[in-house]
């Protein structure tokens, strides 16, 4: 039992003892919303594992449950500009000043986890971020970063020099409400998963809008909180949907091809997908970041290949795995968000190494989210900083206020 739950239980018991039952009920509601209740029914406890491709959808009640546990809502995206509001408010602290001056949102590492470079400070200007989230690299090693608070995409060279940016708040072409993960095709077109607007948008490498597809819904070609997007060697586009436990496959123009997955903990099933990537053999890797806490691998037709991982803090375990990328040798790099680290596995899914810890230094993380790799094998990791769920690290003192 973590410290939050222990504190909550002790406080509730004390309140009940004092006879303040209505107050206890109110605190229970706040706790459930802020810290997420333990969902007892998320797992299919049937131990029989099904290796076959499953294209069925979950029930409406499962959809509601999955939506309820999503850590992002319209109130947490670019509508509010949370960090900017904190830095300009009366509650502004020395820790915020340290964070604003010293924290960098983009971290660059070699394959062994050694820090190479970092850039991006707090703000809304060129090369600045409020909530760096998705990241991808094009064929010329340019870096693209989506900002879920500033509602834009920024483009950099591999040394972190700003090139251009595009996007404004909204739900039309070239507009964003909560831009998430991105992917690049063989022509350097950029595909973006738009989480709150439930669509996929496609741009050329200069940010010129090309096309978009998708809307809110559960039918083929529709989405409920699309998070991850990936492109294979034939420029087919794969999308993982956080509130619908499935992967959808499209051609490069958004024409629906196929889908697979259903809700559950059996092989090939999902609870709460985050990111998705494709390796050199066109195998599809999906991070299932809550409850299942694992990586699932499929072929390009959606047939299950393998999986690994479980919930925990040990090697090969995850607490909310998010971004994922595979190098040319088949090594897999996973952003283990709430464990505040990157884990590396070989092509047989064996643990190799890990790096990262909680902090505001350039080789540390607050809320690491996505990861990408360039042609030279360098890794780029986005850290969304304080703008996301319960990140309350005091950068000036080096401690976690929630601890």
mmCIF file of C-alpha atoms in Angstrom:
data_model
loop_
_atom_site.group_PDB
_atom_site.id
_atom_site.type_symbol
_atom_site.label_atom_id
_atom_site.label_comp_id
_atom_site.label_asym_id
_atom_site.label_seq_id
_atom_site.Cartn_x
_atom_site.Cartn_y
_atom_site.Cartn_z
ATOM 1 C CA UNK A 1 0.000 0.000 0.000
ATOM 2 C CA UNK A 2 1.513 3.322 -1.002
ATOM 3 C CA UNK A 3 1.736 6.343 1.244
ATOM 4 C CA UNK A 4 -1.190 8.124 -0.387
ATOM 5 C CA UNK A 5 -3.537 5.231 0.249
ATOM 6 C CA UNK A 6 -2.290 4.814 3.820
ATOM 7 C CA UNK A 7 -2.753 8.513 4.533
ATOM 8 C CA UNK A 8 -6.199 8.441 2.962
ATOM 9 C CA UNK A 9 -7.328 5.420 4.996
ATOM 10 C CA UNK A 10 -6.023 6.836 8.258
ATOM 11 C CA UNK A 11 -7.672 10.187 7.605
ATOM 12 C CA UNK A 12 -10.997 8.620 6.681
ATOM 13 C CA UNK A 13 -11.008 6.418 9.794
ATOM 14 C CA UNK A 14 -10.324 9.443 11.976
ATOM 15 C CA UNK A 15 -13.103 11.421 10.315
ATOM 16 C CA UNK A 16 -15.601 8.596 10.748
ATOM 17 C CA UNK A 17 -14.608 8.226 14.387
ATOM 18 C CA UNK A 18 -15.334 11.909 14.855
ATOM 19 C CA UNK A 19 -18.755 11.389 13.313
ATOM 20 C CA UNK A 20 -18.147 13.468 10.216
ATOM 21 C CA UNK A 21 -19.395 10.886 7.747
ATOM 22 C CA UNK A 22 -20.474 13.399 5.058
ATOM 23 C CA UNK A 23 -17.000 14.897 5.087
ATOM 24 C CA UNK A 24 -15.466 11.465 4.764
ATOM 25 C CA UNK A 25 -17.674 10.743 1.784
ATOM 26 C CA UNK A 26 -16.567 13.980 0.137
ATOM 27 C CA UNK A 27 -12.894 13.168 0.697
ATOM 28 C CA UNK A 28 -13.491 9.710 -0.775
ATOM 29 C CA UNK A 29 -14.807 11.263 -3.951
ATOM 30 C CA UNK A 30 -11.837 13.611 -4.190
ATOM 31 C CA UNK A 31 -9.428 10.738 -3.640
ATOM 32 C CA UNK A 32 -11.082 8.596 -6.295
ATOM 33 C CA UNK A 33 -10.826 11.368 -8.867
ATOM 34 C CA UNK A 34 -7.356 12.606 -8.017
ATOM 35 C CA UNK A 35 -5.507 9.404 -7.247
ATOM 36 C CA UNK A 36 -7.604 6.811 -9.132
ATOM 37 C CA UNK A 37 -9.421 3.980 -7.414
ATOM 38 C CA UNK A 38 -8.208 0.429 -7.715
ATOM 39 C CA UNK A 39 -10.404 -1.100 -10.420
ATOM 40 C CA UNK A 40 -11.104 -4.701 -9.358
ATOM 41 C CA UNK A 41 -12.735 -5.729 -12.612
ATOM 42 C CA UNK A 42 -10.030 -4.700 -15.060
ATOM 43 C CA UNK A 43 -8.591 -8.169 -15.461
ATOM 44 C CA UNK A 44 -10.031 -11.177 -17.188
ATOM 45 C CA UNK A 45 -8.934 -13.772 -14.632
ATOM 46 C CA UNK A 46 -9.336 -16.691 -17.035
ATOM 47 C CA UNK A 47 -5.890 -18.281 -17.118
ATOM 48 C CA UNK A 48 -6.439 -19.759 -20.583
ATOM 49 C CA UNK A 49 -4.428 -17.777 -23.086
ATOM 50 C CA UNK A 50 -5.710 -17.207 -26.627
ATOM 51 C CA UNK A 51 -3.053 -16.735 -29.298
ATOM 52 C CA UNK A 52 -5.476 -16.007 -32.111
ATOM 53 C CA UNK A 53 -6.058 -12.576 -33.568
ATOM 54 C CA UNK A 54 -9.157 -11.002 -31.969
ATOM 55 C CA UNK A 55 -10.945 -8.164 -33.757
ATOM 56 C CA UNK A 56 -13.904 -7.836 -31.380
ATOM 57 C CA UNK A 57 -14.514 -4.705 -29.313
ATOM 58 C CA UNK A 58 -15.093 -4.397 -25.587
ATOM 59 C CA UNK A 59 -18.530 -3.730 -24.105
ATOM 60 C CA UNK A 60 -19.914 -0.290 -23.421
ATOM 61 C CA UNK A 61 -19.291 -0.732 -19.702
ATOM 62 C CA UNK A 62 -15.645 -1.587 -20.360
ATOM 63 C CA UNK A 63 -15.373 1.471 -22.582
ATOM 64 C CA UNK A 64 -16.694 3.620 -19.760
ATOM 65 C CA UNK A 65 -14.228 2.096 -17.318
ATOM 66 C CA UNK A 66 -11.288 2.684 -19.642
ATOM 67 C CA UNK A 67 -12.375 6.256 -20.239
ATOM 68 C CA UNK A 68 -12.678 6.820 -16.503
ATOM 69 C CA UNK A 69 -9.080 5.824 -15.782
ATOM 70 C CA UNK A 70 -7.540 8.004 -18.492
ATOM 71 C CA UNK A 71 -5.133 10.467 -16.896
ATOM 72 C CA UNK A 72 -5.786 13.129 -19.532
ATOM 73 C CA UNK A 73 -8.968 15.157 -19.964
ATOM 74 C CA UNK A 74 -9.883 18.312 -21.801
ATOM 75 C CA UNK A 75 -9.192 20.141 -18.547
ATOM 76 C CA UNK A 76 -5.575 18.957 -18.590
ATOM 77 C CA UNK A 77 -4.578 19.871 -22.100
ATOM 78 C CA UNK A 78 -3.704 23.054 -23.927
ATOM 79 C CA UNK A 79 -6.948 24.717 -22.889
ATOM 80 C CA UNK A 80 -5.485 25.612 -19.511
ATOM 81 C CA UNK A 81 -1.743 26.127 -20.018
ATOM 82 C CA UNK A 82 -1.151 24.834 -16.511
ATOM 83 C CA UNK A 83 2.557 25.489 -16.076
ATOM 84 C CA UNK A 84 2.378 29.005 -17.415
ATOM 85 C CA UNK A 85 -0.468 29.676 -14.986
ATOM 86 C CA UNK A 86 1.610 28.345 -12.091
ATOM 87 C CA UNK A 87 4.639 30.420 -13.009
ATOM 88 C CA UNK A 88 2.563 33.599 -13.202
ATOM 89 C CA UNK A 89 0.401 33.011 -10.154
ATOM 90 C CA UNK A 90 0.663 34.245 -6.572
ATOM 91 C CA UNK A 91 1.789 30.753 -5.534
ATOM 92 C CA UNK A 92 4.984 31.112 -7.548
ATOM 93 C CA UNK A 93 7.898 29.632 -5.564
ATOM 94 C CA UNK A 94 11.667 29.382 -5.678
ATOM 95 C CA UNK A 95 11.221 25.805 -6.863
ATOM 96 C CA UNK A 96 9.252 27.041 -9.872
ATOM 97 C CA UNK A 97 12.019 29.505 -10.698
ATOM 98 C CA UNK A 98 14.639 26.758 -10.504
ATOM 99 C CA UNK A 99 12.463 24.517 -12.654
ATOM 100 C CA UNK A 100 11.876 27.233 -15.247
ATOM 101 C CA UNK A 101 15.578 28.055 -15.501
ATOM 102 C CA UNK A 102 17.161 24.608 -15.265
ATOM 103 C CA UNK A 103 14.747 21.933 -16.450
ATOM 104 C CA UNK A 104 14.966 20.732 -20.077
ATOM 105 C CA UNK A 105 12.124 18.919 -21.816
ATOM 106 C CA UNK A 106 14.167 17.057 -24.454
ATOM 107 C CA UNK A 107 16.972 14.692 -23.399
ATOM 108 C CA UNK A 108 19.342 13.030 -25.872
ATOM 109 C CA UNK A 109 21.156 9.787 -24.942
ATOM 110 C CA UNK A 110 23.350 7.187 -26.582
ATOM 111 C CA UNK A 111 22.222 3.549 -26.668
ATOM 112 C CA UNK A 112 23.736 2.885 -23.257
ATOM 113 C CA UNK A 113 21.896 5.737 -21.577
ATOM 114 C CA UNK A 114 24.719 8.250 -21.431
ATOM 115 C CA UNK A 115 23.471 11.828 -21.699
ATOM 116 C CA UNK A 116 24.575 13.550 -24.904
ATOM 117 C CA UNK A 117 22.530 16.752 -24.993
ATOM 118 C CA UNK A 118 19.347 18.434 -23.752
ATOM 119 C CA UNK A 119 17.244 21.432 -24.715
ATOM 120 C CA UNK A 120 13.879 23.133 -24.317
ATOM 121 C CA UNK A 121 12.941 25.313 -21.333
ATOM 122 C CA UNK A 122 9.555 26.329 -19.916
ATOM 123 C CA UNK A 123 7.546 28.742 -22.026
ATOM 124 C CA UNK A 124 5.607 29.266 -25.227
ATOM 125 C CA UNK A 125 8.331 30.657 -27.477
ATOM 126 C CA UNK A 126 10.429 28.962 -30.132
ATOM 127 C CA UNK A 127 12.240 26.010 -28.587
ATOM 128 C CA UNK A 128 10.170 26.215 -25.402
ATOM 129 C CA UNK A 129 7.522 23.859 -24.028
ATOM 130 C CA UNK A 130 4.760 23.556 -21.499
ATOM 131 C CA UNK A 131 4.072 19.839 -21.968
ATOM 132 C CA UNK A 132 6.438 18.117 -24.392
ATOM 133 C CA UNK A 133 4.870 14.820 -25.297
ATOM 134 C CA UNK A 134 5.259 13.021 -28.623
ATOM 135 C CA UNK A 135 8.583 12.855 -30.432
ATOM 136 C CA UNK A 136 9.712 11.421 -33.763
ATOM 137 C CA UNK A 137 12.676 11.671 -36.144
ATOM 138 C CA UNK A 138 12.528 12.009 -39.930
ATOM 139 C CA UNK A 139 14.841 10.533 -42.550
ATOM 140 C CA UNK A 140 17.152 13.552 -42.312
ATOM 141 C CA UNK A 141 17.416 13.262 -38.524
ATOM 142 C CA UNK A 142 15.232 16.272 -37.833
ATOM 143 C CA UNK A 143 13.361 16.044 -34.540
ATOM 144 C CA UNK A 144 9.627 16.770 -34.168
ATOM 145 C CA UNK A 145 8.079 17.366 -30.743
ATOM 146 C CA UNK A 146 4.380 17.785 -29.946
ATOM 147 C CA UNK A 147 3.348 20.066 -27.081
ATOM 148 C CA UNK A 148 0.022 19.139 -25.485
ATOM 149 C CA UNK A 149 -0.213 22.490 -23.669
ATOM 150 C CA UNK A 150 1.016 24.894 -26.334
ATOM 151 C CA UNK A 151 -0.993 22.975 -28.968
ATOM 152 C CA UNK A 152 1.793 22.865 -31.522
ATOM 153 C CA UNK A 153 4.517 20.792 -33.142
ATOM 154 C CA UNK A 154 8.092 22.058 -33.173
ATOM 155 C CA UNK A 155 10.861 20.924 -35.505
ATOM 156 C CA UNK A 156 14.556 20.877 -34.577
ATOM 157 C CA UNK A 157 17.769 19.617 -36.090
ATOM 158 C CA UNK A 158 19.563 16.793 -34.307
ATOM 159 C CA UNK A 159 21.512 19.299 -32.192
ATOM 160 C CA UNK A 160 18.371 20.900 -30.826
ATOM 161 C CA UNK A 161 18.418 24.004 -33.029
ATOM 162 C CA UNK A 162 14.906 25.291 -33.698
ATOM 163 C CA UNK A 163 13.730 25.115 -37.330
ATOM 164 C CA UNK A 164 9.997 25.785 -37.406
ATOM 165 C CA UNK A 165 6.701 25.121 -35.650
ATOM 166 C CA UNK A 166 3.014 24.909 -36.517
ATOM 167 C CA UNK A 167 -0.374 24.444 -34.912
ATOM 168 C CA UNK A 168 -2.895 26.417 -32.863
ATOM 169 C CA UNK A 169 -5.647 25.475 -30.445
ATOM 170 C CA UNK A 170 -8.726 24.061 -32.154
ATOM 171 C CA UNK A 171 -10.247 21.023 -33.818
ATOM 172 C CA UNK A 172 -9.795 21.903 -37.489
ATOM 173 C CA UNK A 173 -7.027 20.974 -39.935
ATOM 174 C CA UNK A 174 -3.652 21.940 -38.502
ATOM 175 C CA UNK A 175 -5.221 22.709 -35.127
ATOM 176 C CA UNK A 176 -4.807 20.709 -31.947
ATOM 177 C CA UNK A 177 -6.478 20.160 -28.611
ATOM 178 C CA UNK A 178 -4.013 17.615 -27.261
ATOM 179 C CA UNK A 179 -1.385 16.450 -29.751
ATOM 180 C CA UNK A 180 0.235 13.186 -28.686
ATOM 181 C CA UNK A 181 2.512 10.709 -30.490
ATOM 182 C CA UNK A 182 3.858 11.088 -34.029
ATOM 183 C CA UNK A 183 5.400 8.958 -36.769
ATOM 184 C CA UNK A 184 7.186 9.563 -40.097
ATOM 185 C CA UNK A 185 6.704 7.752 -43.406
ATOM 186 C CA UNK A 186 9.115 7.125 -46.294
ATOM 187 C CA UNK A 187 8.396 10.569 -47.767
ATOM 188 C CA UNK A 188 8.999 12.440 -44.489
ATOM 189 C CA UNK A 189 5.300 13.038 -43.934
ATOM 190 C CA UNK A 190 4.365 13.441 -40.273
ATOM 191 C CA UNK A 191 1.376 11.624 -38.757
ATOM 192 C CA UNK A 192 0.001 12.923 -35.458
ATOM 193 C CA UNK A 193 -2.446 11.289 -33.047
ATOM 194 C CA UNK A 194 -4.813 14.004 -31.837
ATOM 195 C CA UNK A 195 -6.011 12.687 -28.493
ATOM 196 C CA UNK A 196 -8.848 15.078 -27.624
ATOM 197 C CA UNK A 197 -10.121 15.636 -31.184
ATOM 198 C CA UNK A 198 -10.114 11.891 -31.960
ATOM 199 C CA UNK A 199 -8.342 12.079 -35.293
ATOM 200 C CA UNK A 200 -5.081 11.485 -37.114
ATOM 201 C CA UNK A 201 -3.562 14.442 -38.950
ATOM 202 C CA UNK A 202 -0.948 14.221 -41.687
ATOM 203 C CA UNK A 203 1.560 16.966 -42.579
ATOM 204 C CA UNK A 204 4.566 17.298 -44.819
ATOM 205 C CA UNK A 205 7.940 17.885 -43.178
ATOM 206 C CA UNK A 206 7.434 21.677 -43.235
ATOM 207 C CA UNK A 207 4.133 21.483 -41.380
ATOM 208 C CA UNK A 208 1.841 21.920 -44.369
ATOM 209 C CA UNK A 209 -1.449 20.137 -43.723
ATOM 210 C CA UNK A 210 -2.093 17.163 -46.041
ATOM 211 C CA UNK A 211 -5.131 15.289 -44.720
ATOM 212 C CA UNK A 212 -6.883 14.039 -41.603
ATOM 213 C CA UNK A 213 -9.227 11.225 -40.694
ATOM 214 C CA UNK A 214 -11.222 9.899 -37.782
ATOM 215 C CA UNK A 215 -13.911 11.068 -35.398
ATOM 216 C CA UNK A 216 -15.267 10.147 -31.991
ATOM 217 C CA UNK A 217 -16.788 6.670 -32.075
ATOM 218 C CA UNK A 218 -16.233 2.939 -31.852
ATOM 219 C CA UNK A 219 -16.682 1.899 -35.477
ATOM 220 C CA UNK A 220 -13.844 1.129 -37.870
ATOM 221 C CA UNK A 221 -11.884 4.300 -38.574
ATOM 222 C CA UNK A 222 -13.203 6.032 -35.461
ATOM 223 C CA UNK A 223 -11.363 6.730 -32.217
ATOM 224 C CA UNK A 224 -11.785 7.377 -28.535
ATOM 225 C CA UNK A 225 -8.536 9.020 -27.422
ATOM 226 C CA UNK A 226 -5.970 7.879 -30.007
ATOM 227 C CA UNK A 227 -2.529 7.967 -28.414
ATOM 228 C CA UNK A 228 0.109 6.121 -30.413
ATOM 229 C CA UNK A 229 0.792 6.176 -34.143
ATOM 230 C CA UNK A 230 3.388 4.249 -36.163
ATOM 231 C CA UNK A 231 4.232 3.664 -39.844
ATOM 232 C CA UNK A 232 5.589 0.476 -41.443
ATOM 233 C CA UNK A 233 7.858 0.010 -44.465
ATOM 234 C CA UNK A 234 4.854 0.192 -46.826
ATOM 235 C CA UNK A 235 3.652 3.456 -45.251
ATOM 236 C CA UNK A 236 0.697 1.768 -43.587
ATOM 237 C CA UNK A 237 -0.340 3.637 -40.455
ATOM 238 C CA UNK A 238 -1.105 1.919 -37.134
ATOM 239 C CA UNK A 239 -2.986 3.672 -34.331
ATOM 240 C CA UNK A 240 -3.361 2.586 -30.700
ATOM 241 C CA UNK A 241 -6.485 3.885 -28.990
ATOM 242 C CA UNK A 242 -6.324 4.472 -25.261
ATOM 243 C CA UNK A 243 -10.051 4.192 -24.518
ATOM 244 C CA UNK A 244 -10.742 1.412 -27.031
ATOM 245 C CA UNK A 245 -8.554 -1.696 -26.562
ATOM 246 C CA UNK A 246 -7.547 -2.152 -30.162
ATOM 247 C CA UNK A 247 -5.060 -1.315 -32.881
ATOM 248 C CA UNK A 248 -6.305 0.017 -36.211
ATOM 249 C CA UNK A 249 -4.417 -0.152 -39.500
ATOM 250 C CA UNK A 250 -4.824 2.359 -42.349
ATOM 251 C CA UNK A 251 -3.117 3.174 -45.611
ATOM 252 C CA UNK A 252 -1.202 6.459 -45.860
ATOM 253 C CA UNK A 253 -4.356 8.342 -46.894
ATOM 254 C CA UNK A 254 -6.391 7.145 -43.928
ATOM 255 C CA UNK A 255 -8.345 4.363 -45.634
ATOM 256 C CA UNK A 256 -9.210 1.713 -43.061
ATOM 257 C CA UNK A 257 -7.568 -1.695 -43.608
ATOM 258 C CA UNK A 258 -7.867 -3.790 -40.468
ATOM 259 C CA UNK A 259 -8.085 -3.780 -36.663
ATOM 260 C CA UNK A 260 -7.455 -6.171 -33.797
ATOM 261 C CA UNK A 261 -7.562 -6.423 -30.031
ATOM 262 C CA UNK A 262 -10.131 -6.531 -27.251
ATOM 263 C CA UNK A 263 -10.284 -5.648 -23.577
ATOM 264 C CA UNK A 264 -8.557 -8.005 -21.140
ATOM 265 C CA UNK A 265 -5.298 -9.463 -19.869
ATOM 266 C CA UNK A 266 -4.997 -12.465 -22.168
ATOM 267 C CA UNK A 267 -2.433 -12.563 -24.951
ATOM 268 C CA UNK A 268 -3.210 -9.989 -27.593
ATOM 269 C CA UNK A 269 -5.625 -8.093 -25.360
ATOM 270 C CA UNK A 270 -5.264 -4.601 -23.904
ATOM 271 C CA UNK A 271 -6.399 -2.521 -20.963
ATOM 272 C CA UNK A 272 -4.873 0.913 -21.488
ATOM 273 C CA UNK A 273 -2.611 1.257 -24.527
ATOM 274 C CA UNK A 274 -0.176 4.095 -24.860
ATOM 275 C CA UNK A 275 2.370 4.095 -27.637
ATOM 276 C CA UNK A 276 3.009 1.927 -30.673
ATOM 277 C CA UNK A 277 6.053 1.393 -32.890
ATOM 278 C CA UNK A 278 7.192 -0.768 -35.823
ATOM 279 C CA UNK A 279 10.538 -2.553 -36.174
ATOM 280 C CA UNK A 280 12.557 -3.262 -39.325
ATOM 281 C CA UNK A 281 10.564 -6.464 -39.920
ATOM 282 C CA UNK A 282 7.253 -4.587 -39.687
ATOM 283 C CA UNK A 283 6.410 -6.195 -36.353
ATOM 284 C CA UNK A 284 4.121 -4.000 -34.237
ATOM 285 C CA UNK A 285 4.976 -3.214 -30.596
ATOM 286 C CA UNK A 286 2.312 -1.813 -28.264
ATOM 287 C CA UNK A 287 2.777 -0.531 -24.722
ATOM 288 C CA UNK A 288 -0.143 -1.495 -22.502
ATOM 289 C CA UNK A 289 0.581 0.925 -19.735
ATOM 290 C CA UNK A 290 -1.852 0.206 -16.928
ATOM 291 C CA UNK A 291 -2.810 -2.947 -15.074
ATOM 292 C CA UNK A 292 -1.260 -5.167 -17.767
ATOM 293 C CA UNK A 293 1.997 -3.157 -17.635
ATOM 294 C CA UNK A 294 3.569 -4.972 -20.562
ATOM 295 C CA UNK A 295 4.722 -4.890 -24.169
ATOM 296 C CA UNK A 296 2.733 -6.841 -26.768
ATOM 297 C CA UNK A 297 4.138 -7.675 -30.207
ATOM 298 C CA UNK A 298 2.169 -8.544 -33.361
ATOM 299 C CA UNK A 299 2.901 -9.100 -37.017
ATOM 300 C CA UNK A 300 1.582 -6.595 -39.551
ATOM 301 C CA UNK A 301 -1.659 -8.575 -39.886
ATOM 302 C CA UNK A 302 -2.373 -8.370 -36.168
ATOM 303 C CA UNK A 303 -1.351 -11.915 -35.244
ATOM 304 C CA UNK A 304 0.071 -12.150 -31.729
ATOM 305 C CA UNK A 305 3.799 -12.912 -31.497
ATOM 306 C CA UNK A 306 4.878 -12.397 -27.905
ATOM 307 C CA UNK A 307 4.630 -10.223 -24.810
ATOM 308 C CA UNK A 308 6.675 -9.383 -21.746
ATOM 309 C CA UNK A 309 6.511 -7.268 -18.611
ATOM 310 C CA UNK A 310 4.415 -6.967 -15.475
ATOM 311 C CA UNK A 311 3.609 -4.291 -12.926
ATOM 312 C CA UNK A 312 6.430 -3.427 -10.547
ATOM 313 C CA UNK A 313 9.752 -1.694 -10.048
ATOM 314 C CA UNK A 314 12.185 -4.508 -10.821
ATOM 315 C CA UNK A 315 14.082 -5.064 -14.057
ATOM 316 C CA UNK A 316 11.648 -5.861 -16.838
ATOM 317 C CA UNK A 317 8.683 -4.525 -14.900
ATOM 318 C CA UNK A 318 6.801 -1.294 -15.518
ATOM 319 C CA UNK A 319 4.569 1.210 -13.838
ATOM 320 C CA UNK A 320 2.853 2.867 -16.781
ATOM 321 C CA UNK A 321 5.023 2.128 -19.797
ATOM 322 C CA UNK A 322 4.571 4.809 -22.448
ATOM 323 C CA UNK A 323 6.938 5.475 -25.362
ATOM 324 C CA UNK A 324 8.717 2.686 -27.213
ATOM 325 C CA UNK A 325 11.229 2.415 -30.052
ATOM 326 C CA UNK A 326 13.209 -0.447 -31.648
ATOM 327 C CA UNK A 327 16.690 -0.058 -33.127
ATOM 328 C CA UNK A 328 18.118 -1.763 -36.226
ATOM 329 C CA UNK A 329 19.470 -4.650 -34.121
ATOM 330 C CA UNK A 330 16.108 -5.365 -32.539
ATOM 331 C CA UNK A 331 16.884 -3.803 -29.175
ATOM 332 C CA UNK A 332 13.774 -2.324 -27.585
ATOM 333 C CA UNK A 333 13.755 0.889 -25.522
ATOM 334 C CA UNK A 334 10.753 1.564 -23.290
ATOM 335 C CA UNK A 335 9.815 4.695 -21.367
ATOM 336 C CA UNK A 336 8.807 3.444 -17.895
ATOM 337 C CA UNK A 337 7.016 6.612 -16.921
ATOM 338 C CA UNK A 338 6.091 6.281 -13.265
ATOM 339 C CA UNK A 339 9.309 4.457 -12.479
ATOM 340 C CA UNK A 340 11.012 7.514 -14.025
ATOM 341 C CA UNK A 341 13.423 5.559 -16.207
ATOM 342 C CA UNK A 342 14.210 4.076 -19.607
ATOM 343 C CA UNK A 343 14.581 0.300 -19.928
ATOM 344 C CA UNK A 344 16.458 -1.454 -22.715
ATOM 345 C CA UNK A 345 15.805 -5.034 -23.859
ATOM 346 C CA UNK A 346 17.500 -7.185 -26.489
ATOM 347 C CA UNK A 347 15.688 -8.698 -29.476
ATOM 348 C CA UNK A 348 14.661 -11.691 -27.329
ATOM 349 C CA UNK A 349 13.041 -9.392 -24.747
ATOM 350 C CA UNK A 350 15.822 -9.939 -22.194
ATOM 351 C CA UNK A 351 16.578 -6.991 -19.937
ATOM 352 C CA UNK A 352 19.842 -5.250 -20.840
ATOM 353 C CA UNK A 353 20.090 -2.023 -18.853
ATOM 354 C CA UNK A 354 18.128 0.959 -17.581
ATOM 355 C CA UNK A 355 18.791 4.565 -16.692
ATOM 356 C CA UNK A 356 17.057 7.568 -15.162
ATOM 357 C CA UNK A 357 15.882 8.772 -11.773
ATOM 358 C CA UNK A 358 13.551 11.414 -10.363
ATOM 359 C CA UNK A 359 14.964 14.914 -10.610
ATOM 360 C CA UNK A 360 15.435 18.071 -12.650
ATOM 361 C CA UNK A 361 18.987 17.388 -13.854
ATOM 362 C CA UNK A 362 19.479 16.725 -17.538
ATOM 363 C CA UNK A 363 20.075 12.991 -17.003
ATOM 364 C CA UNK A 364 16.983 12.712 -14.784
ATOM 365 C CA UNK A 365 13.240 12.875 -15.419
ATOM 366 C CA UNK A 366 10.044 14.180 -13.910
ATOM 367 C CA UNK A 367 7.501 12.614 -16.260
ATOM 368 C CA UNK A 368 9.251 10.926 -19.215
ATOM 369 C CA UNK A 369 6.806 10.184 -22.004
ATOM 370 C CA UNK A 370 7.965 9.389 -25.520
ATOM 371 C CA UNK A 371 11.146 8.198 -27.200
ATOM 372 C CA UNK A 372 12.579 8.225 -30.730
ATOM 373 C CA UNK A 373 15.851 7.236 -32.410
ATOM 374 C CA UNK A 374 17.856 8.857 -35.212
ATOM 375 C CA UNK A 375 19.922 7.193 -37.947
ATOM 376 C CA UNK A 376 23.048 7.276 -35.787
ATOM 377 C CA UNK A 377 21.385 5.434 -32.916
ATOM 378 C CA UNK A 378 20.897 8.384 -30.576
ATOM 379 C CA UNK A 379 17.773 8.354 -28.451
ATOM 380 C CA UNK A 380 15.563 11.380 -27.804
ATOM 381 C CA UNK A 381 13.215 11.381 -24.810
ATOM 382 C CA UNK A 382 10.467 13.878 -24.020
ATOM 383 C CA UNK A 383 9.865 14.831 -20.415
ATOM 384 C CA UNK A 384 6.522 16.553 -19.908
ATOM 385 C CA UNK A 385 7.700 18.059 -16.639
ATOM 386 C CA UNK A 386 5.285 19.333 -14.028
ATOM 387 C CA UNK A 387 2.335 19.791 -16.325
ATOM 388 C CA UNK A 388 1.079 16.235 -16.165
ATOM 389 C CA UNK A 389 -0.460 14.071 -13.433
ATOM 390 C CA UNK A 390 0.995 14.028 -9.921
ATOM 391 C CA UNK A 391 4.456 15.439 -10.668
ATOM 392 C CA UNK A 392 5.228 17.586 -7.646
ATOM 393 C CA UNK A 393 8.989 17.447 -7.451
ATOM 394 C CA UNK A 394 10.683 20.360 -5.710
ATOM 395 C CA UNK A 395 13.583 21.069 -8.031
ATOM 396 C CA UNK A 396 15.203 23.605 -5.734
ATOM 397 C CA UNK A 397 15.341 21.162 -2.814
ATOM 398 C CA UNK A 398 15.655 17.852 -4.633
ATOM 399 C CA UNK A 399 12.701 16.060 -3.104
ATOM 400 C CA UNK A 400 9.238 14.904 -3.990
ATOM 401 C CA UNK A 401 6.618 16.870 -2.063
ATOM 402 C CA UNK A 402 4.270 13.886 -2.268
ATOM 403 C CA UNK A 403 6.755 11.474 -0.696
#
